[in-house]
Amino acid sequence: MDQLPLEGMPRRLYACTPSRLNNWLDCPRRYRFTYMDRPSPQKGPPWAHNSVGASVHNALAAWWREPYERRTPVMAGILVTNGWIGEGFRDVEQSTAWRDRAREMVSGYVASLDPSDEPVGVERTVATRTSGMALSGRIDRLDRRGEELVVVDYKTGRRPLTSDDARSSLALAVYAVASSRVMHRPCRKVELHHLPTGAIVGWEHTDESLARHLGRAEEIAIEASEADERYKAWAGTVRVKNVDRTPPRVPEKIDELFPPRTGPLCSWCDFRRHCPEGQAAAGDRLPWDGLAD
């Protein structure tokens, strides 16, 4: 179970996304449930605030795919309505109220945009590699401002954002690095567009700050990759021995590689029902508790 690549042999690149890296940072146990255990433990019910976020993101992506003459606030509202995801809400009345609220939010936001200012990419996948990882991810929007590119990320949460959120975001920084490498243009600026308030907060990275973020991402990737390899070695042994297909008991040593990282966020974990430590750390939440008042 403890076998690692032989000394001197090249390490296989760890394929990851910023979301996967952040999952490891937030809680290794949740990471294991999400990416390693097969079958994955059953998740809890869908969250209403995630439905709002997905509906808004989908509508904005579809708006940019419309012909120029149809990129209007009215069309944005239609796209929200037609693509509305009604999961996780208390009832139809609450879902309808939030659909209307999201429609106003998106219509107001696109009214501030120039529909002729074509983005470089919408829901654009970018990728880059280091010596230890192959990282890829999808950007909400990639703009061209003069000779430089700008990474734009939509946010629909209830918490107001600051420039520190943009500065500290590992995902936005590595997206900037990947965009620059893929598009062969400088990309140092990242922006968070908070639709509930209409606020735009950004950060202008330096080459040094981008390098620090990328180096941090690689450190996380190496740490998670080593845990993955030990898990896979154990799982391969289990598959050979477990001829009756009974669910395997995860040994204590494997569980130690993926410990729970408990705190207030445990209330919002999709795998809460499978984690006694998380249940003890924070109380239950209803699926619609993440919505703003």
PDB file of C-alpha atoms in Angstrom:
ATOM      1  CA  MET A   1       0.000   0.000   0.000  1.00  0.00           C
ATOM      2  CA  ASP A   2       2.916   2.362   0.659  1.00  0.00           C
ATOM      3  CA  GLN A   3       4.584   1.922  -2.715  1.00  0.00           C
ATOM      4  CA  LEU A   4       5.572   5.120  -4.504  1.00  0.00           C
ATOM      5  CA  PRO A   5       7.287   5.649  -7.867  1.00  0.00           C
ATOM      6  CA  LEU A   6      10.798   4.206  -7.895  1.00  0.00           C
ATOM      7  CA  GLU A   7      13.613   6.628  -7.197  1.00  0.00           C
ATOM      8  CA  GLY A   8      14.846   8.197 -10.414  1.00  0.00           C
ATOM      9  CA  MET A   9      11.678   7.385 -12.314  1.00  0.00           C
ATOM     10  CA  PRO A  10       9.726  10.383 -13.657  1.00  0.00           C
ATOM     11  CA  ARG A  11       6.604  11.133 -11.646  1.00  0.00           C
ATOM     12  CA  ARG A  12       3.359  10.942 -13.585  1.00  0.00           C
ATOM     13  CA  LEU A  13       1.817  14.381 -13.975  1.00  0.00           C
ATOM     14  CA  TYR A  14      -1.096  14.929 -11.643  1.00  0.00           C
ATOM     15  CA  ALA A  15      -4.149  15.861 -13.729  1.00  0.00           C
ATOM     16  CA  CYS A  16      -6.217  18.421 -11.856  1.00  0.00           C
ATOM     17  CA  THR A  17      -8.411  21.494 -11.897  1.00  0.00           C
ATOM     18  CA  PRO A  18      -8.312  24.432  -9.469  1.00  0.00           C
ATOM     19  CA  SER A  19     -11.505  23.025  -7.962  1.00  0.00           C
ATOM     20  CA  ARG A  20      -9.789  19.716  -7.237  1.00  0.00           C
ATOM     21  CA  LEU A  21      -6.830  21.468  -5.612  1.00  0.00           C
ATOM     22  CA  ASN A  22      -9.110  23.618  -3.460  1.00  0.00           C
ATOM     23  CA  ASN A  23     -11.070  20.522  -2.467  1.00  0.00           C
ATOM     24  CA  TRP A  24      -7.859  19.007  -1.124  1.00  0.00           C
ATOM     25  CA  LEU A  25      -7.048  22.186   0.772  1.00  0.00           C
ATOM     26  CA  ASP A  26     -10.535  22.538   2.228  1.00  0.00           C
ATOM     27  CA  CYS A  27     -10.984  18.943   3.397  1.00  0.00           C
ATOM     28  CA  PRO A  28      -9.008  15.843   2.356  1.00  0.00           C
ATOM     29  CA  ARG A  29     -11.879  13.579   3.430  1.00  0.00           C
ATOM     30  CA  ARG A  30     -14.333  15.373   1.145  1.00  0.00           C
ATOM     31  CA  TYR A  31     -11.693  15.158  -1.569  1.00  0.00           C
ATOM     32  CA  ARG A  32     -11.538  11.372  -1.107  1.00  0.00           C
ATOM     33  CA  PHE A  33     -15.308  11.038  -1.212  1.00  0.00           C
ATOM     34  CA  THR A  34     -15.439  13.167  -4.385  1.00  0.00           C
ATOM     35  CA  TYR A  35     -12.521  11.861  -6.429  1.00  0.00           C
ATOM     36  CA  MET A  36     -11.303   8.573  -5.017  1.00  0.00           C
ATOM     37  CA  ASP A  37     -14.059   6.399  -3.517  1.00  0.00           C
ATOM     38  CA  ARG A  38     -15.901   4.363  -6.125  1.00  0.00           C
ATOM     39  CA  PRO A  39     -18.779   4.251  -5.875  1.00  0.00           C
ATOM     40  CA  SER A  40     -18.764   7.692  -4.378  1.00  0.00           C
ATOM     41  CA  PRO A  41     -20.842   8.047  -1.186  1.00  0.00           C
ATOM     42  CA  GLN A  42     -24.329   9.376  -1.773  1.00  0.00           C
ATOM     43  CA  LYS A  43     -24.557  13.149  -1.614  1.00  0.00           C
ATOM     44  CA  GLY A  44     -27.119  15.130   0.294  1.00  0.00           C
ATOM     45  CA  PRO A  45     -29.923  17.061  -1.423  1.00  0.00           C
ATOM     46  CA  PRO A  46     -29.068  19.816  -3.935  1.00  0.00           C
ATOM     47  CA  TRP A  47     -28.493  23.337  -2.650  1.00  0.00           C
ATOM     48  CA  ALA A  48     -30.761  26.127  -3.850  1.00  0.00           C
ATOM     49  CA  HIS A  49     -27.929  28.685  -3.978  1.00  0.00           C
ATOM     50  CA  ASN A  50     -26.014  26.374  -6.320  1.00  0.00           C
ATOM     51  CA  SER A  51     -29.074  26.226  -8.564  1.00  0.00           C
ATOM     52  CA  VAL A  52     -29.158  30.024  -8.686  1.00  0.00           C
ATOM     53  CA  GLY A  53     -25.457  30.197  -9.512  1.00  0.00           C
ATOM     54  CA  ALA A  54     -25.640  27.569 -12.257  1.00  0.00           C
ATOM     55  CA  SER A  55     -28.745  29.162 -13.810  1.00  0.00           C
ATOM     56  CA  VAL A  56     -27.074  32.594 -13.918  1.00  0.00           C
ATOM     57  CA  HIS A  57     -23.795  31.266 -15.327  1.00  0.00           C
ATOM     58  CA  ASN A  58     -25.589  29.275 -18.016  1.00  0.00           C
ATOM     59  CA  ALA A  59     -27.700  32.254 -19.039  1.00  0.00           C
ATOM     60  CA  LEU A  60     -24.685  34.565 -19.334  1.00  0.00           C
ATOM     61  CA  ALA A  61     -22.780  32.026 -21.414  1.00  0.00           C
ATOM     62  CA  ALA A  62     -25.797  31.570 -23.696  1.00  0.00           C
ATOM     63  CA  TRP A  63     -26.245  35.362 -24.012  1.00  0.00           C
ATOM     64  CA  TRP A  64     -22.789  35.763 -25.524  1.00  0.00           C
ATOM     65  CA  ARG A  65     -23.559  32.964 -27.992  1.00  0.00           C
ATOM     66  CA  GLU A  66     -26.589  34.824 -29.299  1.00  0.00           C
ATOM     67  CA  PRO A  67     -26.216  36.900 -32.503  1.00  0.00           C
ATOM     68  CA  TYR A  68     -25.166  40.474 -31.786  1.00  0.00           C
ATOM     69  CA  GLU A  69     -28.599  41.959 -32.453  1.00  0.00           C
ATOM     70  CA  ARG A  70     -30.210  39.636 -29.872  1.00  0.00           C
ATOM     71  CA  ARG A  71     -27.810  40.453 -27.041  1.00  0.00           C
ATOM     72  CA  THR A  72     -30.269  42.544 -25.076  1.00  0.00           C
ATOM     73  CA  PRO A  73     -31.325  42.658 -21.425  1.00  0.00           C
ATOM     74  CA  VAL A  74     -34.689  41.206 -22.436  1.00  0.00           C
ATOM     75  CA  MET A  75     -32.988  38.205 -24.053  1.00  0.00           C
ATOM     76  CA  ALA A  76     -30.877  37.725 -20.927  1.00  0.00           C
ATOM     77  CA  GLY A  77     -34.044  37.472 -18.856  1.00  0.00           C
ATOM     78  CA  ILE A  78     -35.570  34.996 -21.282  1.00  0.00           C
ATOM     79  CA  LEU A  79     -32.470  32.818 -21.080  1.00  0.00           C
ATOM     80  CA  VAL A  80     -32.653  32.763 -17.284  1.00  0.00           C
ATOM     81  CA  THR A  81     -36.307  31.759 -17.384  1.00  0.00           C
ATOM     82  CA  ASN A  82     -35.844  29.083 -20.039  1.00  0.00           C
ATOM     83  CA  GLY A  83     -32.850  27.534 -18.315  1.00  0.00           C
ATOM     84  CA  TRP A  84     -33.956  27.877 -14.717  1.00  0.00           C
ATOM     85  CA  ILE A  85     -32.848  25.093 -12.367  1.00  0.00           C
ATOM     86  CA  GLY A  86     -35.464  24.643  -9.661  1.00  0.00           C
ATOM     87  CA  GLU A  87     -33.652  22.182  -7.383  1.00  0.00           C
ATOM     88  CA  GLY A  88     -33.111  22.714  -3.670  1.00  0.00           C
ATOM     89  CA  PHE A  89     -35.788  25.317  -3.051  1.00  0.00           C
ATOM     90  CA  ARG A  90     -38.341  25.064  -0.262  1.00  0.00           C
ATOM     91  CA  ASP A  91     -41.257  25.093  -2.686  1.00  0.00           C
ATOM     92  CA  VAL A  92     -42.398  26.320  -6.100  1.00  0.00           C
ATOM     93  CA  GLU A  93     -43.156  29.761  -4.713  1.00  0.00           C
ATOM     94  CA  GLN A  94     -39.610  30.255  -3.457  1.00  0.00           C
ATOM     95  CA  SER A  95     -38.135  28.917  -6.700  1.00  0.00           C
ATOM     96  CA  THR A  96     -40.277  31.289  -8.762  1.00  0.00           C
ATOM     97  CA  ALA A  97     -39.348  34.285  -6.612  1.00  0.00           C
ATOM     98  CA  TRP A  98     -35.648  33.517  -7.019  1.00  0.00           C
ATOM     99  CA  ARG A  99     -36.037  32.916 -10.740  1.00  0.00           C
ATOM    100  CA  ASP A 100     -37.498  36.403 -11.077  1.00  0.00           C
ATOM    101  CA  ARG A 101     -34.761  37.810  -8.862  1.00  0.00           C
ATOM    102  CA  ALA A 102     -32.066  36.122 -10.967  1.00  0.00           C
ATOM    103  CA  ARG A 103     -33.682  37.378 -14.151  1.00  0.00           C
ATOM    104  CA  GLU A 104     -33.491  40.963 -12.894  1.00  0.00           C
ATOM    105  CA  MET A 105     -29.924  40.409 -11.738  1.00  0.00           C
ATOM    106  CA  VAL A 106     -28.731  39.120 -15.109  1.00  0.00           C
ATOM    107  CA  SER A 107     -30.722  41.644 -17.154  1.00  0.00           C
ATOM    108  CA  GLY A 108     -29.274  44.502 -15.116  1.00  0.00           C
ATOM    109  CA  TYR A 109     -25.755  43.153 -15.483  1.00  0.00           C
ATOM    110  CA  VAL A 110     -25.827  42.726 -19.270  1.00  0.00           C
ATOM    111  CA  ALA A 111     -27.273  46.238 -19.597  1.00  0.00           C
ATOM    112  CA  SER A 112     -23.842  47.430 -18.447  1.00  0.00           C
ATOM    113  CA  LEU A 113     -22.031  45.437 -21.161  1.00  0.00           C
ATOM    114  CA  ASP A 114     -21.198  46.336 -24.744  1.00  0.00           C
ATOM    115  CA  PRO A 115     -22.705  43.478 -26.784  1.00  0.00           C
ATOM    116  CA  SER A 116     -20.282  44.175 -29.622  1.00  0.00           C
ATOM    117  CA  ASP A 117     -17.238  43.736 -27.360  1.00  0.00           C
ATOM    118  CA  GLU A 118     -16.763  40.085 -28.231  1.00  0.00           C
ATOM    119  CA  PRO A 119     -14.918  38.103 -25.532  1.00  0.00           C
ATOM    120  CA  VAL A 120     -11.907  36.018 -26.453  1.00  0.00           C
ATOM    121  CA  GLY A 121     -13.661  33.087 -24.829  1.00  0.00           C
ATOM    122  CA  VAL A 122     -16.845  32.175 -22.970  1.00  0.00           C
ATOM    123  CA  GLU A 123     -16.748  29.038 -20.827  1.00  0.00           C
ATOM    124  CA  ARG A 124     -13.284  28.657 -22.346  1.00  0.00           C
ATOM    125  CA  THR A 125     -11.119  25.715 -21.284  1.00  0.00           C
ATOM    126  CA  VAL A 126      -7.454  26.544 -20.754  1.00  0.00           C
ATOM    127  CA  ALA A 127      -4.611  24.338 -19.596  1.00  0.00           C
ATOM    128  CA  THR A 128      -1.000  24.463 -18.543  1.00  0.00           C
ATOM    129  CA  ARG A 129       1.668  22.120 -17.195  1.00  0.00           C
ATOM    130  CA  THR A 130       4.444  22.218 -14.682  1.00  0.00           C
ATOM    131  CA  SER A 131       6.947  19.551 -13.742  1.00  0.00           C
ATOM    132  CA  GLY A 132       4.401  17.990 -11.394  1.00  0.00           C
ATOM    133  CA  MET A 133       0.899  18.662 -12.695  1.00  0.00           C
ATOM    134  CA  ALA A 134      -1.264  19.008 -15.768  1.00  0.00           C
ATOM    135  CA  LEU A 135      -3.809  21.647 -14.812  1.00  0.00           C
ATOM    136  CA  SER A 136      -6.910  22.610 -16.759  1.00  0.00           C
ATOM    137  CA  GLY A 137     -10.060  24.553 -16.068  1.00  0.00           C
ATOM    138  CA  ARG A 138     -12.907  26.504 -17.582  1.00  0.00           C
ATOM    139  CA  ILE A 139     -13.090  30.286 -17.391  1.00  0.00           C
ATOM    140  CA  ASP A 140     -16.439  32.069 -17.254  1.00  0.00           C
ATOM    141  CA  ARG A 141     -15.193  34.769 -19.620  1.00  0.00           C
ATOM    142  CA  LEU A 142     -11.873  35.831 -21.082  1.00  0.00           C
ATOM    143  CA  ASP A 143     -11.718  39.448 -22.262  1.00  0.00           C
ATOM    144  CA  ARG A 144      -9.188  41.301 -24.368  1.00  0.00           C
ATOM    145  CA  ARG A 145      -8.343  44.769 -23.061  1.00  0.00           C
ATOM    146  CA  GLY A 146      -5.854  46.378 -25.406  1.00  0.00           C
ATOM    147  CA  GLU A 147      -2.969  43.959 -25.814  1.00  0.00           C
ATOM    148  CA  GLU A 148      -3.703  42.063 -22.607  1.00  0.00           C
ATOM    149  CA  LEU A 149      -6.203  39.445 -21.500  1.00  0.00           C
ATOM    150  CA  VAL A 150      -8.428  39.640 -18.411  1.00  0.00           C
ATOM    151  CA  VAL A 151      -9.942  36.659 -16.586  1.00  0.00           C
ATOM    152  CA  VAL A 152     -13.564  37.338 -15.575  1.00  0.00           C
ATOM    153  CA  ASP A 153     -15.358  35.200 -13.005  1.00  0.00           C
ATOM    154  CA  TYR A 154     -19.067  35.622 -12.196  1.00  0.00           C
ATOM    155  CA  LYS A 155     -20.199  35.464  -8.579  1.00  0.00           C
ATOM    156  CA  THR A 156     -23.750  35.189  -7.235  1.00  0.00           C
ATOM    157  CA  GLY A 157     -23.153  34.609  -3.506  1.00  0.00           C
ATOM    158  CA  ARG A 158     -24.634  36.834  -0.841  1.00  0.00           C
ATOM    159  CA  ARG A 159     -21.270  37.942   0.594  1.00  0.00           C
ATOM    160  CA  PRO A 160     -19.884  41.216  -0.832  1.00  0.00           C
ATOM    161  CA  LEU A 161     -16.433  40.823  -2.376  1.00  0.00           C
ATOM    162  CA  THR A 162     -13.201  42.787  -2.018  1.00  0.00           C
ATOM    163  CA  SER A 163     -10.020  43.054  -4.033  1.00  0.00           C
ATOM    164  CA  ASP A 164      -8.450  40.614  -1.557  1.00  0.00           C
ATOM    165  CA  ASP A 165     -10.811  37.932  -2.870  1.00  0.00           C
ATOM    166  CA  ALA A 166      -9.458  38.491  -6.366  1.00  0.00           C
ATOM    167  CA  ARG A 167      -5.844  38.759  -5.202  1.00  0.00           C
ATOM    168  CA  SER A 168      -5.876  35.582  -3.128  1.00  0.00           C
ATOM    169  CA  SER A 169      -7.803  33.365  -5.548  1.00  0.00           C
ATOM    170  CA  LEU A 170      -5.635  30.443  -6.589  1.00  0.00           C
ATOM    171  CA  ALA A 171      -8.059  29.540  -9.375  1.00  0.00           C
ATOM    172  CA  LEU A 172      -8.039  32.991 -10.984  1.00  0.00           C
ATOM    173  CA  ALA A 173      -4.258  33.224 -10.835  1.00  0.00           C
ATOM    174  CA  VAL A 174      -3.619  29.871 -12.491  1.00  0.00           C
ATOM    175  CA  TYR A 175      -6.314  30.654 -15.079  1.00  0.00           C
ATOM    176  CA  ALA A 176      -4.363  33.821 -15.893  1.00  0.00           C
ATOM    177  CA  VAL A 177      -1.146  31.834 -16.308  1.00  0.00           C
ATOM    178  CA  ALA A 178      -2.863  29.203 -18.462  1.00  0.00           C
ATOM    179  CA  SER A 179      -4.634  31.837 -20.591  1.00  0.00           C
ATOM    180  CA  SER A 180      -1.376  33.638 -21.270  1.00  0.00           C
ATOM    181  CA  ARG A 181       0.328  30.417 -22.332  1.00  0.00           C
ATOM    182  CA  VAL A 182      -2.558  29.211 -24.485  1.00  0.00           C
ATOM    183  CA  MET A 183      -3.310  32.558 -26.168  1.00  0.00           C
ATOM    184  CA  HIS A 184       0.290  33.853 -26.297  1.00  0.00           C
ATOM    185  CA  ARG A 185      -0.750  37.187 -24.804  1.00  0.00           C
ATOM    186  CA  PRO A 186      -0.018  38.707 -21.403  1.00  0.00           C
ATOM    187  CA  CYS A 187      -2.701  38.019 -18.797  1.00  0.00           C
ATOM    188  CA  ARG A 188      -2.188  39.473 -15.353  1.00  0.00           C
ATOM    189  CA  LYS A 189      -5.527  41.006 -14.425  1.00  0.00           C
ATOM    190  CA  VAL A 190      -8.335  38.995 -12.825  1.00  0.00           C
ATOM    191  CA  GLU A 191     -11.837  40.232 -12.009  1.00  0.00           C
ATOM    192  CA  LEU A 192     -14.760  39.049  -9.911  1.00  0.00           C
ATOM    193  CA  HIS A 193     -18.132  40.315 -11.158  1.00  0.00           C
ATOM    194  CA  HIS A 194     -20.624  40.153  -8.287  1.00  0.00           C
ATOM    195  CA  LEU A 195     -24.047  40.164  -9.913  1.00  0.00           C
ATOM    196  CA  PRO A 196     -26.206  40.746  -6.799  1.00  0.00           C
ATOM    197  CA  THR A 197     -24.534  44.123  -6.172  1.00  0.00           C
ATOM    198  CA  GLY A 198     -23.145  44.905  -9.628  1.00  0.00           C
ATOM    199  CA  ALA A 199     -19.696  45.327  -8.053  1.00  0.00           C
ATOM    200  CA  ILE A 200     -16.547  44.479  -9.986  1.00  0.00           C
ATOM    201  CA  VAL A 201     -13.416  43.826  -7.952  1.00  0.00           C
ATOM    202  CA  GLY A 202     -10.118  43.056  -9.599  1.00  0.00           C
ATOM    203  CA  TRP A 203      -6.452  42.527  -9.045  1.00  0.00           C
ATOM    204  CA  GLU A 204      -3.441  43.176 -11.248  1.00  0.00           C
ATOM    205  CA  HIS A 205      -0.935  40.400 -10.676  1.00  0.00           C
ATOM    206  CA  THR A 206       2.781  40.649 -11.285  1.00  0.00           C
ATOM    207  CA  ASP A 207       4.836  37.906 -12.873  1.00  0.00           C
ATOM    208  CA  GLU A 208       6.164  37.157  -9.397  1.00  0.00           C
ATOM    209  CA  SER A 209       2.733  36.845  -7.768  1.00  0.00           C
ATOM    210  CA  LEU A 210       1.499  34.592 -10.566  1.00  0.00           C
ATOM    211  CA  ALA A 211       4.591  32.424 -10.155  1.00  0.00           C
ATOM    212  CA  ARG A 212       3.909  32.159  -6.412  1.00  0.00           C
ATOM    213  CA  HIS A 213       0.339  31.026  -7.032  1.00  0.00           C
ATOM    214  CA  LEU A 214       1.464  28.490  -9.614  1.00  0.00           C
ATOM    215  CA  GLY A 215       4.141  27.203  -7.256  1.00  0.00           C
ATOM    216  CA  ARG A 216       1.575  26.867  -4.493  1.00  0.00           C
ATOM    217  CA  ALA A 217      -0.719  24.957  -6.855  1.00  0.00           C
ATOM    218  CA  GLU A 218       2.111  22.560  -7.651  1.00  0.00           C
ATOM    219  CA  GLU A 219       2.840  22.004  -3.957  1.00  0.00           C
ATOM    220  CA  ILE A 220      -0.809  21.110  -3.363  1.00  0.00           C
ATOM    221  CA  ALA A 221      -0.802  18.863  -6.443  1.00  0.00           C
ATOM    222  CA  ILE A 222       2.221  16.906  -5.233  1.00  0.00           C
ATOM    223  CA  GLU A 223       0.704  16.449  -1.772  1.00  0.00           C
ATOM    224  CA  ALA A 224      -2.650  15.268  -3.147  1.00  0.00           C
ATOM    225  CA  SER A 225      -0.986  13.086  -5.778  1.00  0.00           C
ATOM    226  CA  GLU A 226       1.022  11.191  -3.165  1.00  0.00           C
ATOM    227  CA  ALA A 227      -2.148  10.485  -1.173  1.00  0.00           C
ATOM    228  CA  ASP A 228      -3.887   9.400  -4.390  1.00  0.00           C
ATOM    229  CA  GLU A 229      -1.146   6.918  -5.232  1.00  0.00           C
ATOM    230  CA  ARG A 230      -1.305   5.290  -1.798  1.00  0.00           C
ATOM    231  CA  TYR A 231      -5.069   5.074  -2.045  1.00  0.00           C
ATOM    232  CA  LYS A 232      -4.901   3.495  -5.518  1.00  0.00           C
ATOM    233  CA  ALA A 233      -2.383   0.907  -4.309  1.00  0.00           C
ATOM    234  CA  TRP A 234      -4.754  -0.057  -1.490  1.00  0.00           C
ATOM    235  CA  ALA A 235      -7.789  -0.083  -3.796  1.00  0.00           C
ATOM    236  CA  GLY A 236      -5.990  -2.320  -6.297  1.00  0.00           C
ATOM    237  CA  THR A 237      -5.271  -4.832  -3.548  1.00  0.00           C
ATOM    238  CA  VAL A 238      -8.894  -4.728  -2.422  1.00  0.00           C
ATOM    239  CA  ARG A 239     -10.151  -5.426  -5.955  1.00  0.00           C
ATOM    240  CA  VAL A 240      -8.038  -8.557  -6.133  1.00  0.00           C
ATOM    241  CA  LYS A 241      -9.131  -9.865  -2.727  1.00  0.00           C
ATOM    242  CA  ASN A 242     -12.723  -8.714  -2.668  1.00  0.00           C
ATOM    243  CA  VAL A 243     -14.258 -11.431  -4.855  1.00  0.00           C
ATOM    244  CA  ASP A 244     -17.676 -11.232  -3.149  1.00  0.00           C
ATOM    245  CA  ARG A 245     -17.911  -7.476  -3.930  1.00  0.00           C
ATOM    246  CA  THR A 246     -18.775  -6.469  -0.389  1.00  0.00           C
ATOM    247  CA  PRO A 247     -18.005  -2.799   0.379  1.00  0.00           C
ATOM    248  CA  PRO A 248     -14.374  -2.603   1.512  1.00  0.00           C
ATOM    249  CA  ARG A 249     -13.523  -1.214   4.919  1.00  0.00           C
ATOM    250  CA  VAL A 250     -11.146   1.704   4.561  1.00  0.00           C
ATOM    251  CA  PRO A 251      -8.128   0.969   6.754  1.00  0.00           C
ATOM    252  CA  GLU A 252      -7.095   3.441   9.397  1.00  0.00           C
ATOM    253  CA  LYS A 253      -3.876   4.266   7.570  1.00  0.00           C
ATOM    254  CA  ILE A 254      -5.768   5.316   4.444  1.00  0.00           C
ATOM    255  CA  ASP A 255      -8.208   7.338   6.521  1.00  0.00           C
ATOM    256  CA  GLU A 256      -5.244   9.180   8.035  1.00  0.00           C
ATOM    257  CA  LEU A 257      -4.156  10.245   4.541  1.00  0.00           C
ATOM    258  CA  PHE A 258      -7.523  11.936   4.009  1.00  0.00           C
ATOM    259  CA  PRO A 259      -8.428  13.429   7.398  1.00  0.00           C
ATOM    260  CA  PRO A 260     -11.494  15.614   7.878  1.00  0.00           C
ATOM    261  CA  ARG A 261     -10.795  19.329   8.162  1.00  0.00           C
ATOM    262  CA  THR A 262     -13.694  20.495  10.265  1.00  0.00           C
ATOM    263  CA  GLY A 263     -15.235  23.915  10.721  1.00  0.00           C
ATOM    264  CA  PRO A 264     -18.334  25.978   9.905  1.00  0.00           C
ATOM    265  CA  LEU A 265     -18.235  24.866   6.255  1.00  0.00           C
ATOM    266  CA  CYS A 266     -19.088  21.329   7.366  1.00  0.00           C
ATOM    267  CA  SER A 267     -22.720  22.486   7.489  1.00  0.00           C
ATOM    268  CA  TRP A 268     -22.624  22.863   3.706  1.00  0.00           C
ATOM    269  CA  CYS A 269     -20.777  19.660   2.816  1.00  0.00           C
ATOM    270  CA  ASP A 270     -22.478  17.349   0.308  1.00  0.00           C
ATOM    271  CA  PHE A 271     -21.067  14.329   2.177  1.00  0.00           C
ATOM    272  CA  ARG A 272     -22.004  15.472   5.658  1.00  0.00           C
ATOM    273  CA  ARG A 273     -24.047  12.349   6.419  1.00  0.00           C
ATOM    274  CA  HIS A 274     -20.905  10.194   6.016  1.00  0.00           C
ATOM    275  CA  CYS A 275     -18.684  12.243   8.337  1.00  0.00           C
ATOM    276  CA  PRO A 276     -19.307  12.094  12.116  1.00  0.00           C
ATOM    277  CA  GLU A 277     -16.577  14.673  12.763  1.00  0.00           C
ATOM    278  CA  GLY A 278     -18.237  17.144  10.404  1.00  0.00           C
ATOM    279  CA  GLN A 279     -21.632  16.600  12.000  1.00  0.00           C
ATOM    280  CA  ALA A 280     -20.139  17.326  15.406  1.00  0.00           C
ATOM    281  CA  ALA A 281     -18.344  20.445  14.158  1.00  0.00           C
ATOM    282  CA  ALA A 282     -21.324  22.306  12.686  1.00  0.00           C
ATOM    283  CA  GLY A 283     -25.089  22.122  12.616  1.00  0.00           C
ATOM    284  CA  ASP A 284     -27.408  20.990   9.855  1.00  0.00           C
ATOM    285  CA  ARG A 285     -28.539  23.351   7.123  1.00  0.00           C
ATOM    286  CA  LEU A 286     -31.658  23.299   5.003  1.00  0.00           C
ATOM    287  CA  PRO A 287     -31.083  23.213   1.220  1.00  0.00           C
ATOM    288  CA  TRP A 288     -32.275  26.818   0.831  1.00  0.00           C
ATOM    289  CA  ASP A 289     -30.369  28.313   3.782  1.00  0.00           C
ATOM    290  CA  GLY A 290     -27.615  29.609   1.488  1.00  0.00           C
ATOM    291  CA  LEU A 291     -29.942  32.063  -0.223  1.00  0.00           C
ATOM    292  CA  ALA A 292     -29.694  35.728   0.662  1.00  0.00           C
ATOM    293  CA  ASP A 293     -32.434  37.192   2.836  1.00  0.00           C
TER     294      ASP A 293
END
